[in-house]
GROMACS .gro file of N, CA and C in nm:
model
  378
    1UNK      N    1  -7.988  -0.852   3.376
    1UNK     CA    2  -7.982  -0.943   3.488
    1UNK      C    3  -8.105  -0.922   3.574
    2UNK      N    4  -8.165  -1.076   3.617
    2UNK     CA    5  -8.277  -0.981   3.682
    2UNK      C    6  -8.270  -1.139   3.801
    3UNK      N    7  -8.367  -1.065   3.905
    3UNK     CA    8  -8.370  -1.129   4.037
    3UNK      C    9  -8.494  -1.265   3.993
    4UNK      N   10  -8.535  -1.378   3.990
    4UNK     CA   11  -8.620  -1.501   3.951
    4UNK      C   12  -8.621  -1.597   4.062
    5UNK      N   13  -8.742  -1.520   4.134
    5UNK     CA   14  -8.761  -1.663   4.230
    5UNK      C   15  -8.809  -1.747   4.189
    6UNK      N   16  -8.756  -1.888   4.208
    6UNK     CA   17  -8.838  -1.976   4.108
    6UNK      C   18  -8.878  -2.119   4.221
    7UNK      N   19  -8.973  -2.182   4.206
    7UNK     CA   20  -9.044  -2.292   4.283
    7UNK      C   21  -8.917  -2.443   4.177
    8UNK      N   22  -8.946  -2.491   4.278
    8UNK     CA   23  -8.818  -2.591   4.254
    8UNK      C   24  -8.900  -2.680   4.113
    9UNK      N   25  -9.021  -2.714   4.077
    9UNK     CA   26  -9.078  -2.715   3.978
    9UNK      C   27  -8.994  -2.645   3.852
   10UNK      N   28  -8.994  -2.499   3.866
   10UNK     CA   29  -8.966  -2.431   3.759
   10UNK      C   30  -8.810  -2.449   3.735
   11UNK      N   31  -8.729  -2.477   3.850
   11UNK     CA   32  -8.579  -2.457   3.839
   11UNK      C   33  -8.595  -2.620   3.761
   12UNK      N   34  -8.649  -2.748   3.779
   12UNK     CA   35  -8.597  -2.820   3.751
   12UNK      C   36  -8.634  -2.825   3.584
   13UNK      N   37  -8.765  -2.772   3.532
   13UNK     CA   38  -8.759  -2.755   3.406
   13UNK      C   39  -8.666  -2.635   3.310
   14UNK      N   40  -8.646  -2.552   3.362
   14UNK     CA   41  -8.539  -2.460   3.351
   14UNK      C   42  -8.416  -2.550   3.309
   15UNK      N   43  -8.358  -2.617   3.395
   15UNK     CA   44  -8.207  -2.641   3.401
   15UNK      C   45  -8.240  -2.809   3.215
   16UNK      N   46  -8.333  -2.834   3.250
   16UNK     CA   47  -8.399  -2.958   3.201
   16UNK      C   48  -8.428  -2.852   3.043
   17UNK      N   49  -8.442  -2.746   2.999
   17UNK     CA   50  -8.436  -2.637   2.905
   17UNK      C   51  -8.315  -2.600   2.883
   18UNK      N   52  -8.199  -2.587   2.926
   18UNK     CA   53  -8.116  -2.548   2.972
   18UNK      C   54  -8.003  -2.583   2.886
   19UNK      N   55  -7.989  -2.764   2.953
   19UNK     CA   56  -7.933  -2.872   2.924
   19UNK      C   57  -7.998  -2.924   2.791
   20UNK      N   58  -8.065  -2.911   2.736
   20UNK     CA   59  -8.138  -2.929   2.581
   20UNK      C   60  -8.076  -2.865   2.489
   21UNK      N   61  -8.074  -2.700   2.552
   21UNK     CA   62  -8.024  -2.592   2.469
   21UNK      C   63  -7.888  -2.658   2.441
   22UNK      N   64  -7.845  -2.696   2.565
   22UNK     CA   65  -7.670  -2.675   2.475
   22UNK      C   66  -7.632  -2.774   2.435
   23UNK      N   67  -7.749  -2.900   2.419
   23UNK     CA   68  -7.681  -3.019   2.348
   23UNK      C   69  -7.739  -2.972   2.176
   24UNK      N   70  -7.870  -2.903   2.163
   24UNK     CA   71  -7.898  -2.830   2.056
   24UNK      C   72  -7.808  -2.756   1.978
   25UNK      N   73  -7.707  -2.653   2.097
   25UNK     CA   74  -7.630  -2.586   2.022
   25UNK      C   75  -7.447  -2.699   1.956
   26UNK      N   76  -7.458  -2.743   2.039
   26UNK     CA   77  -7.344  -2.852   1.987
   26UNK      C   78  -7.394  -2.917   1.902
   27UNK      N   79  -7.488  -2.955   1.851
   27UNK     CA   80  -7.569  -3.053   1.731
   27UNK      C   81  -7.540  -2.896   1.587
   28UNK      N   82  -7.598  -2.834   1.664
   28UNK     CA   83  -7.597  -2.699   1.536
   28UNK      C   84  -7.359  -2.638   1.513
   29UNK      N   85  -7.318  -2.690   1.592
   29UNK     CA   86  -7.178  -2.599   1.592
   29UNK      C   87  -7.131  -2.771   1.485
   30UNK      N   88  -7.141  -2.837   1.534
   30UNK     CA   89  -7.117  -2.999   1.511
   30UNK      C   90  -7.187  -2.981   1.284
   31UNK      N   91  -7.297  -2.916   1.327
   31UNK     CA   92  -7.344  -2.940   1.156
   31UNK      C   93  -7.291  -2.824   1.059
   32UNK      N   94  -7.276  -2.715   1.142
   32UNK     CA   95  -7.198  -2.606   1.071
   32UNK      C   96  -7.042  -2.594   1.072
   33UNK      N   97  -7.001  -2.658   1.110
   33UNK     CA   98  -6.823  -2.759   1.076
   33UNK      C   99  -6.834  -2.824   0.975
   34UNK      N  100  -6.984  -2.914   0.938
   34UNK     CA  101  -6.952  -3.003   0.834
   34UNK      C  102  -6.987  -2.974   0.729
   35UNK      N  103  -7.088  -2.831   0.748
   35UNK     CA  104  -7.089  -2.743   0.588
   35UNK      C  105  -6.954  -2.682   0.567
   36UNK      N  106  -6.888  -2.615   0.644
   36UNK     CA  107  -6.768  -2.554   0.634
   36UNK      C  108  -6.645  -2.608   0.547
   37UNK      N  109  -6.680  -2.770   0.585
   37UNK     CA  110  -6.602  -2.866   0.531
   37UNK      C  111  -6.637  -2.899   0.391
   38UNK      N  112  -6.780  -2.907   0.385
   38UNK     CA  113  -6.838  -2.917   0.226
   38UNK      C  114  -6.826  -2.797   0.141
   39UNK      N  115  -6.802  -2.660   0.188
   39UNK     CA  116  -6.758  -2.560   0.119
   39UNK      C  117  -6.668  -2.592   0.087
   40UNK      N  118  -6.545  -2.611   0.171
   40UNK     CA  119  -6.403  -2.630   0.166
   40UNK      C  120  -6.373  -2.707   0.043
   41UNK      N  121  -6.441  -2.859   0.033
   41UNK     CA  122  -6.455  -2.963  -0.070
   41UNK      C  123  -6.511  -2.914  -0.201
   42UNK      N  124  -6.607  -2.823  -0.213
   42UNK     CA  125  -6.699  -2.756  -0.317
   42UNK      C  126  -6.541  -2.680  -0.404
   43UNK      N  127  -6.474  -2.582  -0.361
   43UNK     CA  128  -6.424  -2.475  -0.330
   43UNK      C  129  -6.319  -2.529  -0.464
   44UNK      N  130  -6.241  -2.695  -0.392
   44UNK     CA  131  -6.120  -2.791  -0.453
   44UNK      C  132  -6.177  -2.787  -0.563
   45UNK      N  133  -6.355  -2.765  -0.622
   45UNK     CA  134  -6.343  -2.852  -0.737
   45UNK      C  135  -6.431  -2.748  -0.864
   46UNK      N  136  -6.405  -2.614  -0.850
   46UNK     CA  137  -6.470  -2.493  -0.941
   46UNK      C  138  -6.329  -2.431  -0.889
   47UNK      N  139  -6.344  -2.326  -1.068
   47UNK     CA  140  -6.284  -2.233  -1.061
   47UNK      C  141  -6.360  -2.121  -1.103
   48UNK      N  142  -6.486  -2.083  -1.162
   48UNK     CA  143  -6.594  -2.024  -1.170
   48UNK      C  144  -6.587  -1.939  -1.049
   49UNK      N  145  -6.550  -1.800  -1.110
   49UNK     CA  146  -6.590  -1.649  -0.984
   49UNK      C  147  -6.665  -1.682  -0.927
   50UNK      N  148  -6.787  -1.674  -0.999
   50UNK     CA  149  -6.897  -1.609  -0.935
   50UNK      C  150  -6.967  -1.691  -0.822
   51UNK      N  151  -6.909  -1.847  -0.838
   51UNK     CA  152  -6.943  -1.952  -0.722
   51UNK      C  153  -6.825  -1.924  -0.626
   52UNK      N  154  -6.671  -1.896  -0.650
   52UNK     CA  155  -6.596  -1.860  -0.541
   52UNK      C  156  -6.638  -1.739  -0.434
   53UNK      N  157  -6.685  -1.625  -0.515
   53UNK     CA  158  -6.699  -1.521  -0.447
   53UNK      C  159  -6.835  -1.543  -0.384
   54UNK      N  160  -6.953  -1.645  -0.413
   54UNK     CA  161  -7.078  -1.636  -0.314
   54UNK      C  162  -7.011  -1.772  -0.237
   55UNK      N  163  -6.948  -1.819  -0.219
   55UNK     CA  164  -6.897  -1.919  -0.135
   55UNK      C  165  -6.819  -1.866  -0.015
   56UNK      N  166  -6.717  -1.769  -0.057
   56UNK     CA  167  -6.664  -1.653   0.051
   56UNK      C  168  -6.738  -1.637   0.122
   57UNK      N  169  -6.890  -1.578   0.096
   57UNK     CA  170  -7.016  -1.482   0.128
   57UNK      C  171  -7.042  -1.614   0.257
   58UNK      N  172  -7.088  -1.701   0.191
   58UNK     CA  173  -7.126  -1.809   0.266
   58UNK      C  174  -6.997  -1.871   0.390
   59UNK      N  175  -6.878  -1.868   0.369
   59UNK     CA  176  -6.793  -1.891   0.439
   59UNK      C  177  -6.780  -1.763   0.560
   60UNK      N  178  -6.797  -1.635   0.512
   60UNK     CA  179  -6.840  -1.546   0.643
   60UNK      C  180  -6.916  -1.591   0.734
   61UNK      N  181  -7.050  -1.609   0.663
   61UNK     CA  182  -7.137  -1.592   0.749
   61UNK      C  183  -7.167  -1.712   0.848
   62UNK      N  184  -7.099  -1.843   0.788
   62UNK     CA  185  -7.090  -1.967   0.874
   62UNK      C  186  -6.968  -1.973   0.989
   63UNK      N  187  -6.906  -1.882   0.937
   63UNK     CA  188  -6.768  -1.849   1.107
   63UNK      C  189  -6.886  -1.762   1.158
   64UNK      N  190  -6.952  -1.635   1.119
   64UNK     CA  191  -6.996  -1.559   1.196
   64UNK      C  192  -7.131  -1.637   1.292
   65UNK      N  193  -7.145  -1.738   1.234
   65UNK     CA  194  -7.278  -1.814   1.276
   65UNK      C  195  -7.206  -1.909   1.385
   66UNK      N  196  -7.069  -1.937   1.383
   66UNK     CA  197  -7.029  -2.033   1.498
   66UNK      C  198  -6.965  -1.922   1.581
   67UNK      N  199  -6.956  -1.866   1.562
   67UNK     CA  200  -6.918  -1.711   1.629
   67UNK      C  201  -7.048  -1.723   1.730
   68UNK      N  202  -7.146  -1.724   1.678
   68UNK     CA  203  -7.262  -1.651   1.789
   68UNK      C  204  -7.295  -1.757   1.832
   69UNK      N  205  -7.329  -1.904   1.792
   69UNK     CA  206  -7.357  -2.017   1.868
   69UNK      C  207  -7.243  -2.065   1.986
   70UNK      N  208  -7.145  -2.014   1.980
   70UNK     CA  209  -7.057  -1.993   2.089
   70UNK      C  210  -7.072  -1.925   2.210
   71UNK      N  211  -7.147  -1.782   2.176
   71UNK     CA  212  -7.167  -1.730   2.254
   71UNK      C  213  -7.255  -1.765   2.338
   72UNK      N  214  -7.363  -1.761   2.242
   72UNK     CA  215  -7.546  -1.861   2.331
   72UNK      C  216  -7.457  -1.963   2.417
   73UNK      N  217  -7.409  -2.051   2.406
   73UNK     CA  218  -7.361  -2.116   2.461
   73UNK      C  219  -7.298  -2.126   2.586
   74UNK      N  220  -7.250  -2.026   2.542
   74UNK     CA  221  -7.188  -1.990   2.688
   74UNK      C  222  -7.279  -1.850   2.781
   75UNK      N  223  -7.394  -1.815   2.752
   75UNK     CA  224  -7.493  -1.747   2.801
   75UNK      C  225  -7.574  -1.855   2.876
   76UNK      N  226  -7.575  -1.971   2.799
   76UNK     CA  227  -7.663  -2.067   2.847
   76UNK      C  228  -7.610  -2.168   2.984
   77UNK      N  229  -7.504  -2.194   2.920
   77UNK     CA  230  -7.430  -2.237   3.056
   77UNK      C  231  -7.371  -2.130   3.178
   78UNK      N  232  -7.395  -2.016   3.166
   78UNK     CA  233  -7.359  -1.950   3.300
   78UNK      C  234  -7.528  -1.959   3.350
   79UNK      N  235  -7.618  -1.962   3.272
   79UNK     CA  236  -7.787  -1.967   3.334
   79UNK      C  237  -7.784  -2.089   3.401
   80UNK      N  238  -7.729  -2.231   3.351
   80UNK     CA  239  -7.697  -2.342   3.377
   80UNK      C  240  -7.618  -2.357   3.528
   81UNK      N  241  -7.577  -2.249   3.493
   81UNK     CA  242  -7.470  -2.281   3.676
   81UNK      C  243  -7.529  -2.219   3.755
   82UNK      N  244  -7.546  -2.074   3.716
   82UNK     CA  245  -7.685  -2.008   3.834
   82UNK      C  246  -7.747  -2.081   3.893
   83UNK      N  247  -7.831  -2.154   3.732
   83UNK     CA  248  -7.952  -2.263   3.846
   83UNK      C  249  -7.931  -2.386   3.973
   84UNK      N  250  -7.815  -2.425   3.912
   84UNK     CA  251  -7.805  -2.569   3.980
   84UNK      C  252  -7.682  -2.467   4.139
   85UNK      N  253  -7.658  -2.359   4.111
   85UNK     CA  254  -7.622  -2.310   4.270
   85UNK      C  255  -7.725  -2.196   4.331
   86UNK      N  256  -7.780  -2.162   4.247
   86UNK     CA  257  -7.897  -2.017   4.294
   86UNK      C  258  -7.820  -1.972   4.448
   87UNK      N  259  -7.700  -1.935   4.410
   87UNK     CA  260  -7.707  -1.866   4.545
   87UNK      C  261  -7.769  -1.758   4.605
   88UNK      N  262  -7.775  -1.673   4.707
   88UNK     CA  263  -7.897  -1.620   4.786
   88UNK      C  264  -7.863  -1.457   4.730
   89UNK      N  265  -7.945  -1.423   4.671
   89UNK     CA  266  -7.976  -1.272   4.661
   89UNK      C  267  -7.865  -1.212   4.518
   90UNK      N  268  -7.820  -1.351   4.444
   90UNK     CA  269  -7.730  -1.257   4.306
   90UNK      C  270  -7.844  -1.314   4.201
   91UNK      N  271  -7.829  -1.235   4.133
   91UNK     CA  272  -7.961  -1.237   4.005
   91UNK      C  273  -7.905  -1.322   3.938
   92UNK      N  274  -7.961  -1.386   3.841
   92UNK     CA  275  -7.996  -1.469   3.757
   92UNK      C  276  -7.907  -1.421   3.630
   93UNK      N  277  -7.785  -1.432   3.551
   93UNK     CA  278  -7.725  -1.376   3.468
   93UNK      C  279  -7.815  -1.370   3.303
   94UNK      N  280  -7.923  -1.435   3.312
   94UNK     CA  281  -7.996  -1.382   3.208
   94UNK      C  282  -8.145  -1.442   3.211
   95UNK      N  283  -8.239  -1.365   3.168
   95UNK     CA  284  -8.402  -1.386   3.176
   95UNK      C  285  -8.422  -1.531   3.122
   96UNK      N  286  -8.488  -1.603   3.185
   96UNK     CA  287  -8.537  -1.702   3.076
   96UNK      C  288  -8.582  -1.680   2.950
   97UNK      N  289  -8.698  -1.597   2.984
   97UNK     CA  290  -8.753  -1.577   2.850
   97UNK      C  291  -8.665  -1.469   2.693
   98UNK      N  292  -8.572  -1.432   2.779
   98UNK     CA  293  -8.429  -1.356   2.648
   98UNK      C  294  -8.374  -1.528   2.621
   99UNK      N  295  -8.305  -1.609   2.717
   99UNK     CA  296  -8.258  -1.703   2.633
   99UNK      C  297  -8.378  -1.780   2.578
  100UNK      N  298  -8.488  -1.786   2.572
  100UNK     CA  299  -8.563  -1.892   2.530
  100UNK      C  300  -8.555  -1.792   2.374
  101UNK      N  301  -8.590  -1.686   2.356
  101UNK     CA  302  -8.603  -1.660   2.274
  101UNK      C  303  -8.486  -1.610   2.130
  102UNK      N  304  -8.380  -1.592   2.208
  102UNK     CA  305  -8.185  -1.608   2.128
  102UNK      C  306  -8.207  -1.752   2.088
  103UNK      N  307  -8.205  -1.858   2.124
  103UNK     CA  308  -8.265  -2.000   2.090
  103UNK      C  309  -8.338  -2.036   1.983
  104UNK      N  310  -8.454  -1.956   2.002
  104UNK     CA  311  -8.559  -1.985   1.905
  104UNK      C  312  -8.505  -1.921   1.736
  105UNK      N  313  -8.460  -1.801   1.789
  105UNK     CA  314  -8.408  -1.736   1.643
  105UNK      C  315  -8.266  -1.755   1.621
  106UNK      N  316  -8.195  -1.856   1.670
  106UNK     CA  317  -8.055  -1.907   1.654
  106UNK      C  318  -8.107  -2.057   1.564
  107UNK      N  319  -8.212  -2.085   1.632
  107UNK     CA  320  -8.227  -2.227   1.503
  107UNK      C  321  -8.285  -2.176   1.385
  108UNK      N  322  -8.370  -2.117   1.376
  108UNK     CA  323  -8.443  -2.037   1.292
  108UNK      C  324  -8.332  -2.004   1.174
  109UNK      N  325  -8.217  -1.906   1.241
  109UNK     CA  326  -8.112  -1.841   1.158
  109UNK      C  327  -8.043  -1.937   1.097
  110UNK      N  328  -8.016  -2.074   1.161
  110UNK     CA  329  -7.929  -2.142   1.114
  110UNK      C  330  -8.004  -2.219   1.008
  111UNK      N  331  -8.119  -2.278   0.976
  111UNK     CA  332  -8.218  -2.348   0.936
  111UNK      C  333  -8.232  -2.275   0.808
  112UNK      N  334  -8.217  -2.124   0.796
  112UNK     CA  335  -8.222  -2.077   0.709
  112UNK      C  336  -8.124  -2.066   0.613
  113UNK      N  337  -7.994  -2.064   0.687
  113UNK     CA  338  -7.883  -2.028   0.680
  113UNK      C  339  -7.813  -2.193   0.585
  114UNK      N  340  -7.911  -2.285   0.654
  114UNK     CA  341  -7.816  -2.435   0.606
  114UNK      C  342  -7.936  -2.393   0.460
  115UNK      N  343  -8.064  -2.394   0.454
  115UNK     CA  344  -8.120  -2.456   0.332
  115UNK      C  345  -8.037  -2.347   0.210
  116UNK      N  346  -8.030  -2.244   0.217
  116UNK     CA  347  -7.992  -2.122   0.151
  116UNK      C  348  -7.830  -2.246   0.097
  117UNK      N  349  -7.729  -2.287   0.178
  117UNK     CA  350  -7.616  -2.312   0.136
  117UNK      C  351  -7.663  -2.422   0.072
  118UNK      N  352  -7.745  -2.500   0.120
  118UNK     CA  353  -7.762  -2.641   0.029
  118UNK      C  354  -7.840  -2.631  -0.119
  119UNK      N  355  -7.894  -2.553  -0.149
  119UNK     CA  356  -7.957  -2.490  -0.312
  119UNK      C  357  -7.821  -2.444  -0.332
  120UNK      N  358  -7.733  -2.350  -0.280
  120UNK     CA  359  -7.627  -2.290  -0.329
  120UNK      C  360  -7.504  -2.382  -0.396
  121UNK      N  361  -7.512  -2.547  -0.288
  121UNK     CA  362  -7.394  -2.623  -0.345
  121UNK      C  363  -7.475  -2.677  -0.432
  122UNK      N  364  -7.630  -2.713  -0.420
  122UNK     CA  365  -7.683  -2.836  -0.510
  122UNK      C  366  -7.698  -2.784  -0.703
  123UNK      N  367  -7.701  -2.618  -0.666
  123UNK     CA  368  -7.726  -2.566  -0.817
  123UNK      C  369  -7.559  -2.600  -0.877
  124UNK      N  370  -7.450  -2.592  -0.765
  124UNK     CA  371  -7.332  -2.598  -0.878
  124UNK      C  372  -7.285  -2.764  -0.899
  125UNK      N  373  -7.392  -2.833  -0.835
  125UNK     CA  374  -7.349  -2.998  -0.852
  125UNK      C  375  -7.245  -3.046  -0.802
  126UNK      N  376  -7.207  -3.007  -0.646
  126UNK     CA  377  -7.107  -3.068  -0.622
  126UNK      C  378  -7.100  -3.145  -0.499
   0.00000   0.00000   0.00000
């Protein structure tokens, strides 16, 4: 937590960063539901181990991935309320530059995370 005086310039691109992030992260929770769902669909139509058990693998790690885009989320919107009340002398519940950068490697992770599943469904053709 740290103290950020900021010129009304910076608060309004801040909150304007802010409000991006979490329509970003609802676009990313919104696309990792609908792989979840295409696993789910994949899942109905093999009986092949070795695609069930890396599908599991993949079904972890896409709860664990809406797991943490939940969280950002809600890191981002308490930064979100800070800004638009900045009341006088309570710190800032997180650095800009920590959320700019949880952000950067939350799309990153997921980006990686979707192409990895999409070779994974496209090699079993389904």
């Amino acid at each position: 937590m740290s103290y950020e005086p900021l010129t009304e310039t910076a608060i309004a691109a801040y909150k304007e960063a802010c409000s991006n992030w979490i329509r970003i992260l609802k676009a990313l929770r919104e696309d990792n539901a609908s792989l979840i769902n295409r696993l789910a669909a994949a899942l109905k139509e093999t009986t092949r181990r070795s695609f069930i058990e890396e599908a599991e693998e993949f079904q972890l790690t896409m709860l664990d991935r809406e797991e943490s885009l939940i969280l950002l989320r809600h890191e981002v919107g308490e930064q979100l309320e800070w800004l638009n009340k900045q009341p006088a002398g309570v710190p800032s519940p997180h650095a800009y530059d920590i959320l700019k950068s949880d952000m950067e490697g939350m799309m990153q992770e997921y980006e990686r995370l979707k192409v990895a599943f999409l070779v994974f469904i496209a090699t079993e053709k389904v």
